[in-house]
Every structure is written in C-alpha cells, then in structure tokens.
mmCIF file of C-alpha atoms in Angstrom:
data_model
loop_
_atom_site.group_PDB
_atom_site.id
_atom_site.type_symbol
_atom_site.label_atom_id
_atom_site.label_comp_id
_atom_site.label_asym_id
_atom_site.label_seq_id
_atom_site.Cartn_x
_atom_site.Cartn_y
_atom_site.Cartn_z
ATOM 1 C CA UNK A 10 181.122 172.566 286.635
ATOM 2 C CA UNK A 11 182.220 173.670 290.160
ATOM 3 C CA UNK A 12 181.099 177.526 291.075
ATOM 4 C CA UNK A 13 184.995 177.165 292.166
ATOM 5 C CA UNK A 14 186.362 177.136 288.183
ATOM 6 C CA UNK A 15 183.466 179.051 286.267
ATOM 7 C CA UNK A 16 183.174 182.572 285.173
ATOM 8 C CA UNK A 17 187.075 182.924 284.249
ATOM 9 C CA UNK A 18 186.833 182.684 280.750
ATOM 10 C CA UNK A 19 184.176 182.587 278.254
ATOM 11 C CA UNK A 20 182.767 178.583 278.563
ATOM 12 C CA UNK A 21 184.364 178.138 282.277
ATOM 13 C CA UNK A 22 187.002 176.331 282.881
ATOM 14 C CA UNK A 23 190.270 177.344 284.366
ATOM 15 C CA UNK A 24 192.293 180.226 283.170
ATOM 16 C CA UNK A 25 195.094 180.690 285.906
ATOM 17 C CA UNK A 26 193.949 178.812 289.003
ATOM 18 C CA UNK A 27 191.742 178.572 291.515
ATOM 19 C CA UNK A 28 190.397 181.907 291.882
ATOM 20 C CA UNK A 29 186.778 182.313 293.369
ATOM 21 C CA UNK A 30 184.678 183.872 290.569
ATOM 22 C CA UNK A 31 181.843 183.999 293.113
ATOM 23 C CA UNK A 32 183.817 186.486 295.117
ATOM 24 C CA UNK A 33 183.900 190.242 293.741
ATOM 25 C CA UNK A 34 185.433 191.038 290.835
ATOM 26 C CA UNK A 35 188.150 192.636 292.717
ATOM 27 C CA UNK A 36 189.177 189.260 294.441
ATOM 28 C CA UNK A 37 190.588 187.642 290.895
ATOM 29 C CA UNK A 38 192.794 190.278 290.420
ATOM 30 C CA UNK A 39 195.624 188.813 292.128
ATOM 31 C CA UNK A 40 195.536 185.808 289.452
ATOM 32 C CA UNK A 41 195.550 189.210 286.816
ATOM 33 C CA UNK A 42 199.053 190.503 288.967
ATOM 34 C CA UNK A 43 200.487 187.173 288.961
ATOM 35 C CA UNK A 44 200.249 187.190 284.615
ATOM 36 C CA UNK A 45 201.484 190.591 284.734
ATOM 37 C CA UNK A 46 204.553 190.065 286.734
ATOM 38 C CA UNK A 47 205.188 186.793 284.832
ATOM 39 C CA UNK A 48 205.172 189.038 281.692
ATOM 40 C CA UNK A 49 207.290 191.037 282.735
ATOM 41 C CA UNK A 50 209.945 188.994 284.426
ATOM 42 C CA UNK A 51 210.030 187.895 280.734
ATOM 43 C CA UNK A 52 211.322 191.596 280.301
ATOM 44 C CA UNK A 53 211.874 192.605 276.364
ATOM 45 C CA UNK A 54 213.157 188.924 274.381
ATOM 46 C CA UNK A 55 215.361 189.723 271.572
ATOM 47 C CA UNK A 56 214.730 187.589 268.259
ATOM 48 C CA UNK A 57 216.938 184.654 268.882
ATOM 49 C CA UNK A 58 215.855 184.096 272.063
ATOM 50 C CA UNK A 59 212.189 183.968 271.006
ATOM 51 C CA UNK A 60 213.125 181.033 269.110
ATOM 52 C CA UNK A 61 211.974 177.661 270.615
ATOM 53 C CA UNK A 62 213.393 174.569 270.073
ATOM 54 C CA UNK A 63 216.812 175.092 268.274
ATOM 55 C CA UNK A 64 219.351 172.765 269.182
ATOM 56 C CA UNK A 65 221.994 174.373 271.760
ATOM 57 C CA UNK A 66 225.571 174.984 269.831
ATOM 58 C CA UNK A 67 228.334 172.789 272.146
ATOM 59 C CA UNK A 68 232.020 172.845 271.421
ATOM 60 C CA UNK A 69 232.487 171.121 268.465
ATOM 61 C CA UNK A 70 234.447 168.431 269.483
ATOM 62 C CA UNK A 71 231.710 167.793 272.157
ATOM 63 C CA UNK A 72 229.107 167.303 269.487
ATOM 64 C CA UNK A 73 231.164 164.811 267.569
ATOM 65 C CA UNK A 74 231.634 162.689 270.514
ATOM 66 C CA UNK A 75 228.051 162.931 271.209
ATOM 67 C CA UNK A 76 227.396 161.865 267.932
ATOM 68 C CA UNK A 77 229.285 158.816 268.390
ATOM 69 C CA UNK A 78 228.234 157.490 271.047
ATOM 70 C CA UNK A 79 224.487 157.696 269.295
ATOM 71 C CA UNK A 80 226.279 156.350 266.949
ATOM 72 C CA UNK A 81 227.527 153.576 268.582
ATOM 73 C CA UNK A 82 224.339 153.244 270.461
ATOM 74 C CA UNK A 83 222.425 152.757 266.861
ATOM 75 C CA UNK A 84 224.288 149.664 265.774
ATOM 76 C CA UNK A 85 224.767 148.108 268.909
ATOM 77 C CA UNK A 86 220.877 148.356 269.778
ATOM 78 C CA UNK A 87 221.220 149.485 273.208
ATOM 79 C CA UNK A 88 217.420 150.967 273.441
ATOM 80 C CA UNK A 89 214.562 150.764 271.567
ATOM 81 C CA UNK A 90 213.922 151.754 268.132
ATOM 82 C CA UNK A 91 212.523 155.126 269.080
ATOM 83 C CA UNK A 92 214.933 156.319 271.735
ATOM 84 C CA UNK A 93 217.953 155.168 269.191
ATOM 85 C CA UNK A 94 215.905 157.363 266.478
ATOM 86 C CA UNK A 95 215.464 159.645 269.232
ATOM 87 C CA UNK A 96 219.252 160.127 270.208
ATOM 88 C CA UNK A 97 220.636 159.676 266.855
ATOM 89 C CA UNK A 98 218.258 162.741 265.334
ATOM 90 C CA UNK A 99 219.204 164.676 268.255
ATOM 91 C CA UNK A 100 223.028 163.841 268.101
ATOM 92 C CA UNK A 101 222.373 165.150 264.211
ATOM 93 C CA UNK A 102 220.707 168.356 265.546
ATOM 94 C CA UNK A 103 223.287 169.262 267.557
ATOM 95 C CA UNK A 104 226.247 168.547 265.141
ATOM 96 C CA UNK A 105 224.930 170.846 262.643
ATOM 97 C CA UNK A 106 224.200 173.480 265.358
ATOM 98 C CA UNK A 107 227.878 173.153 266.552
ATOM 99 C CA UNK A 108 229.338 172.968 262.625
ATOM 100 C CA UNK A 109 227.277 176.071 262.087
ATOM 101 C CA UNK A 110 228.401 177.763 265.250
ATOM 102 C CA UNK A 111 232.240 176.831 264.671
ATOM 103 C CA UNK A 112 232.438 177.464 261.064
ATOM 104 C CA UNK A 113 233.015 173.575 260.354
ATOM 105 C CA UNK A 114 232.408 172.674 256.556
ATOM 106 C CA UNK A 115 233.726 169.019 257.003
ATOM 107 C CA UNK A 116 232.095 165.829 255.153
ATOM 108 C CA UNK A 117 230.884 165.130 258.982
ATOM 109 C CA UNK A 118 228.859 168.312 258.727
ATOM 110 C CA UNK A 119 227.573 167.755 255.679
ATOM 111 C CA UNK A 120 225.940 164.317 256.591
ATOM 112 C CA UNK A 121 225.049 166.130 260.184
ATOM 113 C CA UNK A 122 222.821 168.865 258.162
ATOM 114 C CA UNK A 123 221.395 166.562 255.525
ATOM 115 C CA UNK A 124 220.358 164.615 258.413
ATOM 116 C CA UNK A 125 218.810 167.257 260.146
ATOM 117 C CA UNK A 126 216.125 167.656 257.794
ATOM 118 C CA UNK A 127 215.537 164.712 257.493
ATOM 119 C CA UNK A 128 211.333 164.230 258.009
ATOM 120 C CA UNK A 129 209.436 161.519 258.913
ATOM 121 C CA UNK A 130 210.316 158.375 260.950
ATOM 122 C CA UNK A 131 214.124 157.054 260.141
ATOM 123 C CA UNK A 132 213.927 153.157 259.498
ATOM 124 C CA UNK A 133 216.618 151.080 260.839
ATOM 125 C CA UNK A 134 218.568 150.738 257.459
ATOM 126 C CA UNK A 135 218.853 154.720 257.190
ATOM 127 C CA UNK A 136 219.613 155.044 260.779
ATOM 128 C CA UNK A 137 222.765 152.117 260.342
ATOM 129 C CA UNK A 138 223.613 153.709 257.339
ATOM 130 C CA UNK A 139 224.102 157.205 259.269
ATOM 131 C CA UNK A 140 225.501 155.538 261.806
ATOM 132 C CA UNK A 141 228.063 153.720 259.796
ATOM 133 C CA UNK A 142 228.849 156.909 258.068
ATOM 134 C CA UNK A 143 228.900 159.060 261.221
ATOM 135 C CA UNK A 144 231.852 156.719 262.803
ATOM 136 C CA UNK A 145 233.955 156.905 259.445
ATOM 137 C CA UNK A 146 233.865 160.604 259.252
ATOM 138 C CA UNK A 147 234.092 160.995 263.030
ATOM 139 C CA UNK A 148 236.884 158.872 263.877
ATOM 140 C CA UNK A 149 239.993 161.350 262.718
ATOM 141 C CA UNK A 150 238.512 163.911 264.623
ATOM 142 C CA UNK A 151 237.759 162.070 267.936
ATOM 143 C CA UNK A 152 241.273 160.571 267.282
ATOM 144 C CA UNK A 153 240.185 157.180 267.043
#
C-alpha cells in the first residue's frame, strides 16, 4: 500500500483523497475542512427531503403520457427486455407519485399503484398485460 493512501483510516486505504499521512498531522486537515463545509452546505434537511429515491410528482397529465409511451414502447419491443421493464416500472412509479400528488383516484391509478409494488423481475406476459391495460385506461385522458 502506497505511504501516499495509508494512515487515513483504520486498515489504510482512502478516506477523502490524496492527503499525505506522512506529513504532520496538521497537513490532513484540509481534507477534515473540506467534509465539514460539505456538511454544512447540506445545511439542516427537513424529512422529505432526506428521502432518497421517491419518484418526482409531474403534472398529471404528463405522467399519463409518459406512461404511454412506455406503454407503447412495451408491446412494440423497441429495447430490450430490461430497459422496457426498466421504463415501464418507472412510468408506474411516477403515475402513482403524480395520482397521489393530484388527488387522482381513477382505475389508471389504481393499476399505476398496484404496479408500483410490484417486486421482483416483471415477465413479458405481466408487462403486455400492464401495458394493454395502461393504453385502455389512458386513452380518454390523453384524448386518444
């Protein structure tokens, strides 16, 4: 292990860069400042913005034409299996986020939430099927 890396944590290895640990103690505290100002540029996070990895909340009408064109996307096969999963579950996500957010209680948002949790890997019957289902209930409100 380079002299470079060790001494910054317990077992070496890096902690926050490059900083010489065979300098004086005194020359890694600028790596200490840097954490310390990165903290606080955090400053105080409420609740809801601690939470990671919620959907975002778009216009409802946005989030049904998203869900469309995943939709769409799904039975036409334009991608592979796992990006179609891929924009299909997130095209789910962010329905229910935007039903929630709007105060939709349509049949669209009820197939959009039991979606949601869905878990495990979608097979390519369930994903038609949601599809299929996701263009019926869709199409009076994209005005198709």
């Amino acid at each position: 292990m380079s002299k470079r890396w060790s001494g910054l944590r317990p077992g070496g290895g890096p902690l926050l860069g490059p900083c010489p640990s065979s300098a004086p103690s005194t020359a890694a505290w600028p790596c200490w400042a840097l954490l310390a100002l990165a903290l606080l540029a955090l400053g105080p996070l409420r609740p809801a913005a601690a939470v990671v990895g919620g959907p975002k909340a778009y216009p409802y009408e946005q989030a049904v034409g998203t869900s469309l064109k995943a939709a769409e996307a799904v039975l036409g096969r334009t991608g592979t299996e796992t990006c179609l999963r891929g924009k299909l579950t997130n095209a789910m996500l962010g329905l229910s986020a935007s039903c929630e957010a709007s105060g939709q209680r349509s049949a669209l948002c009820q197939l959009a939430d039991q979606a949601a949790v869905i878990t495990g890997l979608w097979s390519l019957d369930a994903m038609d099927d949601t599809a299929r289902q996701v263009i019926k209930l869709a199409a009076p409100v994209a005005g198709r």
